[in-house]
């Protein structure tokens, strides 16, 4: 029944109701109606001040592979999921529509039209699950990671959370953390797949394996050189540091402390290292850090943070809460109208207004059916073309582009928007 | 640089420090030391009363594919991650050790030796990240899902959270939810890969696509038959129900309500359906449900729950907090000894004691170096062989076996352990 291996097609990363809706709409002819679908978030999670768009690069790759091949069709047919007419339609399926979206690294706010999909209903309805899986996961991680980067205030952040999340999401999480400004990842596959710098030295197991700490340190230094990071908290930290400098010399690259009150321990370690002449030896701390503990360590002599669980799980908000909604049918705006979870009909785009100083003031969401509101010299349109003529647009932004975009966007956020405390979005969303 | 496609090898789902430790230990000869690694959780998250082991079936598949092929070796070599001697060792890498573990669907508690890996250091150290990624993710989902199953008290649960998590974790999450007793998933690939029943009918988009609700319902009924579920809350719920029964007749399978105060709405809907003669029509509710809201709906006339975000993200605890620790080197127990995060050295196994009534009373963790404690007639050993002689053991339990194991295990939990409130683990862990 199963090989456990991932499929090369992404077409079945789809909720069954998308295929039953397709089938019914092929039956009554509405599958061909021109539609507009929109991805947006009703709220930012947990009183956050901004969200960060991430995952678009991965999504484009996944959309390329969204084809119903023999294996997928055979399974749908055997399971009686859809009828013959639908199977034959799926066999020829190629997404012929257009996609515009906020690029990776762009900020988003409640109601931002993060993605707009224009396509016949049958083509657009199939993409809901895949689009949301990628954007909700990656944006959740990037949104949390960006707050950690702000909290670290220029110090280095190492993502080391692979072990705390599904093995494939680990890669996407590392990628999103890097987009948000993390410096490196522990995950080798992430390095291979996305070209992100990888780092890693040793665990407590390596010290425990050896007859004593000095032997373990010597062994590591022989392979990784004096610039390496020695983990000093397996037994007694002060003795660990003493041994580390004795064995490596004062040119030792760094020590890592992974447990205890890392603020106090970092101060003691700094004093001890300085006394031992290892004034250039850096201090890396890790162990259940999140944006709050990183901020709390600002006054301590810490050079880098290793962050695991909190970044890969979105620090309390593991999904970004984005939805994929039908907003327009053959030029007519449509919207759900019963109580709760209402939406605004009609295809939309957005621009962000800024003061002459560069500070953002508001997100303006406007109907694409009308004129584009006037753009001031410091304002900019937020959506970019992503998919045209059956494929991704050329010169799509790279991961590095997204990293730079976010760096600049965060500079534009009003200062209250960069605080870690809960509150209103950093700028209001205005519907024109 | 990247195709975006998953790799067939799982060998790089590995943190870089595992390879640097391997390299250094090959250099000094300690890579060959016989070691025991143990997977355990220091605590259950969020004051939960029990954890559910999940992911072992997936892990065994992933371990089969844990081979360093040409592509992986070339990347490690090009990036200078390890030296030539290590590359050549990796090219021949086959895990030759033994693995025992709690089977899927078994409960675990703080300190339970969920998995024991016996292998030379170099072989065992490489598995840390992959083992933890799979077990931490899947067990987090299964642990949350099991509480929802208890809260639903026999009513059906449909997992529909794929859009709220990474596209590959969605499959693992659906699988874990099914293990925990969910009845079906919305995710088609999960159906294909694991044989789990899939369900799905339609979204609000399908109603909005059509000129009116009646036309949309008729179209769906034409394809899916009268037994289908009609979504009635796009416009006005009472009118939606009236239209649904008018169009489908009183034999309509079910209606779904996805927004609003679903408890109140379910009662009103039940009354209305009964008045319309649709006394057999079931009521499905969905929309940000978790174990607490499911429990709160016990007194309402709800027949099935659709659960999304909360189940696939572990309902507040997206990672199970399991760690992979070296506990024994050449027969000598080892343990980290600095403040915080200590561990207990030595290879261990466990048994669970039960009263004659079948109620569990304690988890007994004992050193494998000593004798096995006496087993009463109702007690049982918890670890099972998973990997022997270079591969998985024959007759490994199936997903259905795990589902049944959990069903039985939950019957054995003392009643306080099944409450949703925060508190102590359902049974204490005793270290013999």
PDB file of N, CA and C in Angstrom, chain B residues 135-194:
ATOM      1  N   UNK B 135       9.232  11.120  15.761  1.00  0.00           N
ATOM      2  CA  UNK B 135       8.498  10.799  16.994  1.00  0.00           C
ATOM      3  C   UNK B 135       7.918  12.048  17.650  1.00  0.00           C
ATOM      4  N   UNK B 136       8.664  13.139  17.670  1.00  0.00           N
ATOM      5  CA  UNK B 136       8.147  14.349  18.323  1.00  0.00           C
ATOM      6  C   UNK B 136       6.929  14.901  17.588  1.00  0.00           C
ATOM      7  N   UNK B 137       6.973  14.890  16.278  1.00  0.00           N
ATOM      8  CA  UNK B 137       5.828  15.419  15.538  1.00  0.00           C
ATOM      9  C   UNK B 137       4.613  14.508  15.671  1.00  0.00           C
ATOM     10  N   UNK B 138       4.796  13.260  15.329  1.00  0.00           N
ATOM     11  CA  UNK B 138       3.642  12.370  15.265  1.00  0.00           C
ATOM     12  C   UNK B 138       3.043  12.122  16.650  1.00  0.00           C
ATOM     13  N   UNK B 139       3.899  12.023  17.666  1.00  0.00           N
ATOM     14  CA  UNK B 139       3.382  11.794  19.018  1.00  0.00           C
ATOM     15  C   UNK B 139       2.654  13.027  19.551  1.00  0.00           C
ATOM     16  N   UNK B 140       3.110  14.213  19.156  1.00  0.00           N
ATOM     17  CA  UNK B 140       2.411  15.435  19.576  1.00  0.00           C
ATOM     18  C   UNK B 140       0.994  15.446  19.023  1.00  0.00           C
ATOM     19  N   UNK B 141       0.861  15.088  17.758  1.00  0.00           N
ATOM     20  CA  UNK B 141      -0.470  15.083  17.138  1.00  0.00           C
ATOM     21  C   UNK B 141      -1.340  13.981  17.742  1.00  0.00           C
ATOM     22  N   UNK B 142      -0.781  12.784  17.872  1.00  0.00           N
ATOM     23  CA  UNK B 142      -1.574  11.672  18.414  1.00  0.00           C
ATOM     24  C   UNK B 142      -2.002  11.953  19.851  1.00  0.00           C
ATOM     25  N   UNK B 143      -1.125  12.590  20.619  1.00  0.00           N
ATOM     26  CA  UNK B 143      -1.451  12.881  22.019  1.00  0.00           C
ATOM     27  C   UNK B 143      -2.604  13.874  22.124  1.00  0.00           C
ATOM     28  N   UNK B 144      -2.603  14.866  21.245  1.00  0.00           N
ATOM     29  CA  UNK B 144      -3.723  15.814  21.229  1.00  0.00           C
ATOM     30  C   UNK B 144      -4.977  15.152  20.678  1.00  0.00           C
ATOM     31  N   UNK B 145      -4.812  14.388  19.630  1.00  0.00           N
ATOM     32  CA  UNK B 145      -5.965  13.763  18.977  1.00  0.00           C
ATOM     33  C   UNK B 145      -6.681  12.792  19.912  1.00  0.00           C
ATOM     34  N   UNK B 146      -5.904  12.079  20.735  1.00  0.00           N
ATOM     35  CA  UNK B 146      -6.517  11.095  21.641  1.00  0.00           C
ATOM     36  C   UNK B 146      -7.442  11.788  22.641  1.00  0.00           C
ATOM     37  N   UNK B 147      -7.072  12.987  23.074  1.00  0.00           N
ATOM     38  CA  UNK B 147      -7.937  13.732  23.982  1.00  0.00           C
ATOM     39  C   UNK B 147      -9.216  14.161  23.273  1.00  0.00           C
ATOM     40  N   UNK B 148      -9.114  14.489  21.999  1.00  0.00           N
ATOM     41  CA  UNK B 148     -10.315  14.859  21.243  1.00  0.00           C
ATOM     42  C   UNK B 148     -11.238  13.658  21.071  1.00  0.00           C
ATOM     43  N   UNK B 149     -10.626  12.503  20.843  1.00  0.00           N
ATOM     44  CA  UNK B 149     -11.432  11.289  20.697  1.00  0.00           C
ATOM     45  C   UNK B 149     -12.167  11.000  22.004  1.00  0.00           C
ATOM     46  N   UNK B 150     -11.470  11.126  23.128  1.00  0.00           N
ATOM     47  CA  UNK B 150     -12.146  10.942  24.423  1.00  0.00           C
ATOM     48  C   UNK B 150     -13.272  11.956  24.581  1.00  0.00           C
ATOM     49  N   UNK B 151     -12.990  13.207  24.236  1.00  0.00           N
ATOM     50  CA  UNK B 151     -13.991  14.265  24.412  1.00  0.00           C
ATOM     51  C   UNK B 151     -15.200  14.030  23.511  1.00  0.00           C
ATOM     52  N   UNK B 152     -14.984  13.444  22.353  1.00  0.00           N
ATOM     53  CA  UNK B 152     -16.089  13.228  21.408  1.00  0.00           C
ATOM     54  C   UNK B 152     -16.975  12.064  21.845  1.00  0.00           C
ATOM     55  N   UNK B 153     -16.442  11.233  22.748  1.00  0.00           N
ATOM     56  CA  UNK B 153     -17.279  10.235  23.403  1.00  0.00           C
ATOM     57  C   UNK B 153     -18.038   9.354  22.405  1.00  0.00           C
ATOM     58  N   UNK B 154     -17.380   8.902  21.396  1.00  0.00           N
ATOM     59  CA  UNK B 154     -17.998   7.969  20.456  1.00  0.00           C
ATOM     60  C   UNK B 154     -18.499   8.608  19.177  1.00  0.00           C
ATOM     61  N   UNK B 155     -18.646   9.933  19.174  1.00  0.00           N
ATOM     62  CA  UNK B 155     -19.057  10.593  17.930  1.00  0.00           C
ATOM     63  C   UNK B 155     -17.895  10.631  16.941  1.00  0.00           C
ATOM     64  N   UNK B 156     -18.228  10.787  15.684  1.00  0.00           N
ATOM     65  CA  UNK B 156     -17.197  10.713  14.640  1.00  0.00           C
ATOM     66  C   UNK B 156     -16.353  11.988  14.587  1.00  0.00           C
ATOM     67  N   UNK B 157     -15.082  11.791  14.298  1.00  0.00           N
ATOM     68  CA  UNK B 157     -14.154  12.911  14.138  1.00  0.00           C
ATOM     69  C   UNK B 157     -13.512  12.848  12.760  1.00  0.00           C
ATOM     70  N   UNK B 158     -13.569  13.952  12.058  1.00  0.00           N
ATOM     71  CA  UNK B 158     -12.964  14.040  10.733  1.00  0.00           C
ATOM     72  C   UNK B 158     -11.777  14.993  10.830  1.00  0.00           C
ATOM     73  N   UNK B 159     -10.607  14.540  10.408  1.00  0.00           N
ATOM     74  CA  UNK B 159      -9.412  15.394  10.429  1.00  0.00           C
ATOM     75  C   UNK B 159      -9.405  16.193   9.132  1.00  0.00           C
ATOM     76  N   UNK B 160      -9.405  17.514   9.249  1.00  0.00           N
ATOM     77  CA  UNK B 160      -9.397  18.361   8.052  1.00  0.00           C
ATOM     78  C   UNK B 160      -8.430  19.531   8.198  1.00  0.00           C
ATOM     79  N   UNK B 161      -7.248  19.242   8.765  1.00  0.00           N
ATOM     80  CA  UNK B 161      -6.317  20.324   9.071  1.00  0.00           C
ATOM     81  C   UNK B 161      -5.145  20.465   8.112  1.00  0.00           C
ATOM     82  N   UNK B 162      -5.171  19.770   6.989  1.00  0.00           N
ATOM     83  CA  UNK B 162      -4.004  19.803   6.087  1.00  0.00           C
ATOM     84  C   UNK B 162      -3.559  21.209   5.744  1.00  0.00           C
ATOM     85  N   UNK B 163      -4.498  22.095   5.564  1.00  0.00           N
ATOM     86  CA  UNK B 163      -4.168  23.457   5.150  1.00  0.00           C
ATOM     87  C   UNK B 163      -3.505  24.272   6.244  1.00  0.00           C
ATOM     88  N   UNK B 164      -3.446  23.731   7.433  1.00  0.00           N
ATOM     89  CA  UNK B 164      -2.890  24.477   8.560  1.00  0.00           C
ATOM     90  C   UNK B 164      -1.514  23.992   8.974  1.00  0.00           C
ATOM     91  N   UNK B 165      -0.920  23.140   8.155  1.00  0.00           N
ATOM     92  CA  UNK B 165       0.413  22.655   8.490  1.00  0.00           C
ATOM     93  C   UNK B 165       1.143  22.334   7.198  1.00  0.00           C
ATOM     94  N   UNK B 166       2.442  22.225   7.273  1.00  0.00           N
ATOM     95  CA  UNK B 166       3.270  21.884   6.116  1.00  0.00           C
ATOM     96  C   UNK B 166       2.670  20.689   5.360  1.00  0.00           C
ATOM     97  N   UNK B 167       2.757  20.726   4.045  1.00  0.00           N
ATOM     98  CA  UNK B 167       2.065  19.729   3.224  1.00  0.00           C
ATOM     99  C   UNK B 167       2.481  18.292   3.519  1.00  0.00           C
ATOM    100  N   UNK B 168       3.722  18.064   3.893  1.00  0.00           N
ATOM    101  CA  UNK B 168       4.119  16.693   4.241  1.00  0.00           C
ATOM    102  C   UNK B 168       3.748  16.367   5.679  1.00  0.00           C
ATOM    103  N   UNK B 169       3.877  17.309   6.592  1.00  0.00           N
ATOM    104  CA  UNK B 169       3.457  16.993   7.963  1.00  0.00           C
ATOM    105  C   UNK B 169       1.962  16.741   8.010  1.00  0.00           C
ATOM    106  N   UNK B 170       1.232  17.339   7.064  1.00  0.00           N
ATOM    107  CA  UNK B 170      -0.214  17.100   7.012  1.00  0.00           C
ATOM    108  C   UNK B 170      -0.514  15.602   6.910  1.00  0.00           C
ATOM    109  N   UNK B 171       0.286  14.904   6.120  1.00  0.00           N
ATOM    110  CA  UNK B 171       0.048  13.460   5.951  1.00  0.00           C
ATOM    111  C   UNK B 171       0.356  12.718   7.232  1.00  0.00           C
ATOM    112  N   UNK B 172       1.470  13.077   7.839  1.00  0.00           N
ATOM    113  CA  UNK B 172       1.848  12.423   9.088  1.00  0.00           C
ATOM    114  C   UNK B 172       0.830  12.744  10.184  1.00  0.00           C
ATOM    115  N   UNK B 173       0.319  13.971  10.152  1.00  0.00           N
ATOM    116  CA  UNK B 173      -0.669  14.372  11.159  1.00  0.00           C
ATOM    117  C   UNK B 173      -1.973  13.607  10.966  1.00  0.00           C
ATOM    118  N   UNK B 174      -2.411  13.466   9.721  1.00  0.00           N
ATOM    119  CA  UNK B 174      -3.633  12.695   9.452  1.00  0.00           C
ATOM    120  C   UNK B 174      -3.470  11.257   9.937  1.00  0.00           C
ATOM    121  N   UNK B 175      -2.282  10.724   9.652  1.00  0.00           N
ATOM    122  CA  UNK B 175      -2.003   9.342  10.072  1.00  0.00           C
ATOM    123  C   UNK B 175      -2.053   9.222  11.596  1.00  0.00           C
ATOM    124  N   UNK B 176      -1.444  10.192  12.286  1.00  0.00           N
ATOM    125  CA  UNK B 176      -1.414  10.151  13.752  1.00  0.00           C
ATOM    126  C   UNK B 176      -2.819  10.335  14.331  1.00  0.00           C
ATOM    127  N   UNK B 177      -3.619  11.188  13.698  1.00  0.00           N
ATOM    128  CA  UNK B 177      -4.987  11.402  14.174  1.00  0.00           C
ATOM    129  C   UNK B 177      -5.814  10.124  13.993  1.00  0.00           C
ATOM    130  N   UNK B 178      -5.588   9.452  12.883  1.00  0.00           N
ATOM    131  CA  UNK B 178      -6.301   8.191  12.644  1.00  0.00           C
ATOM    132  C   UNK B 178      -5.871   7.142  13.681  1.00  0.00           C
ATOM    133  N   UNK B 179      -4.577   7.069  13.935  1.00  0.00           N
ATOM    134  CA  UNK B 179      -4.062   6.178  14.980  1.00  0.00           C
ATOM    135  C   UNK B 179      -4.794   6.427  16.301  1.00  0.00           C
ATOM    136  N   UNK B 180      -5.045   7.704  16.574  1.00  0.00           N
ATOM    137  CA  UNK B 180      -5.672   8.081  17.845  1.00  0.00           C
ATOM    138  C   UNK B 180      -7.181   7.862  17.856  1.00  0.00           C
ATOM    139  N   UNK B 181      -7.760   7.484  16.729  1.00  0.00           N
ATOM    140  CA  UNK B 181      -9.185   7.174  16.730  1.00  0.00           C
ATOM    141  C   UNK B 181     -10.056   8.071  15.865  1.00  0.00           C
ATOM    142  N   UNK B 182      -9.457   9.054  15.188  1.00  0.00           N
ATOM    143  CA  UNK B 182     -10.239   9.811  14.204  1.00  0.00           C
ATOM    144  C   UNK B 182     -10.755   8.835  13.141  1.00  0.00           C
ATOM    145  N   UNK B 183     -11.856   9.194  12.529  1.00  0.00           N
ATOM    146  CA  UNK B 183     -12.477   8.254  11.591  1.00  0.00           C
ATOM    147  C   UNK B 183     -12.046   8.429  10.156  1.00  0.00           C
ATOM    148  N   UNK B 184     -11.688   9.652   9.783  1.00  0.00           N
ATOM    149  CA  UNK B 184     -11.318   9.878   8.393  1.00  0.00           C
ATOM    150  C   UNK B 184     -10.518  11.157   8.291  1.00  0.00           C
ATOM    151  N   UNK B 185      -9.989  11.387   7.101  1.00  0.00           N
ATOM    152  CA  UNK B 185      -9.219  12.599   6.836  1.00  0.00           C
ATOM    153  C   UNK B 185      -9.720  13.223   5.537  1.00  0.00           C
ATOM    154  N   UNK B 186      -9.515  14.529   5.423  1.00  0.00           N
ATOM    155  CA  UNK B 186      -9.827  15.210   4.170  1.00  0.00           C
ATOM    156  C   UNK B 186      -8.725  15.015   3.132  1.00  0.00           C
ATOM    157  N   UNK B 187      -7.549  14.557   3.564  1.00  0.00           N
ATOM    158  CA  UNK B 187      -6.342  14.604   2.723  1.00  0.00           C
ATOM    159  C   UNK B 187      -6.219  13.394   1.806  1.00  0.00           C
ATOM    160  N   UNK B 188      -6.239  13.639   0.503  1.00  0.00           N
ATOM    161  CA  UNK B 188      -6.222  12.540  -0.458  1.00  0.00           C
ATOM    162  C   UNK B 188      -4.907  11.772  -0.451  1.00  0.00           C
ATOM    163  N   UNK B 189      -3.787  12.471  -0.377  1.00  0.00           N
ATOM    164  CA  UNK B 189      -2.500  11.775  -0.382  1.00  0.00           C
ATOM    165  C   UNK B 189      -2.378  10.864   0.842  1.00  0.00           C
ATOM    166  N   UNK B 190      -2.980  11.288   1.930  1.00  0.00           N
ATOM    167  CA  UNK B 190      -2.959  10.440   3.123  1.00  0.00           C
ATOM    168  C   UNK B 190      -3.754   9.157   2.870  1.00  0.00           C
ATOM    169  N   UNK B 191      -4.855   9.301   2.155  1.00  0.00           N
ATOM    170  CA  UNK B 191      -5.618   8.122   1.767  1.00  0.00           C
ATOM    171  C   UNK B 191      -4.789   7.199   0.882  1.00  0.00           C
ATOM    172  N   UNK B 192      -4.116   7.797  -0.079  1.00  0.00           N
ATOM    173  CA  UNK B 192      -3.318   6.987  -0.993  1.00  0.00           C
ATOM    174  C   UNK B 192      -2.150   6.329  -0.264  1.00  0.00           C
ATOM    175  N   UNK B 193      -1.446   7.107   0.547  1.00  0.00           N
ATOM    176  CA  UNK B 193      -0.219   6.579   1.126  1.00  0.00           C
ATOM    177  C   UNK B 193      -0.461   5.608   2.267  1.00  0.00           C
ATOM    178  N   UNK B 194      -1.493   5.875   3.076  1.00  0.00           N
ATOM    179  CA  UNK B 194      -1.690   5.068   4.288  1.00  0.00           C
ATOM    180  C   UNK B 194      -3.006   4.300   4.314  1.00  0.00           C
TER     181      UNK B 194
END
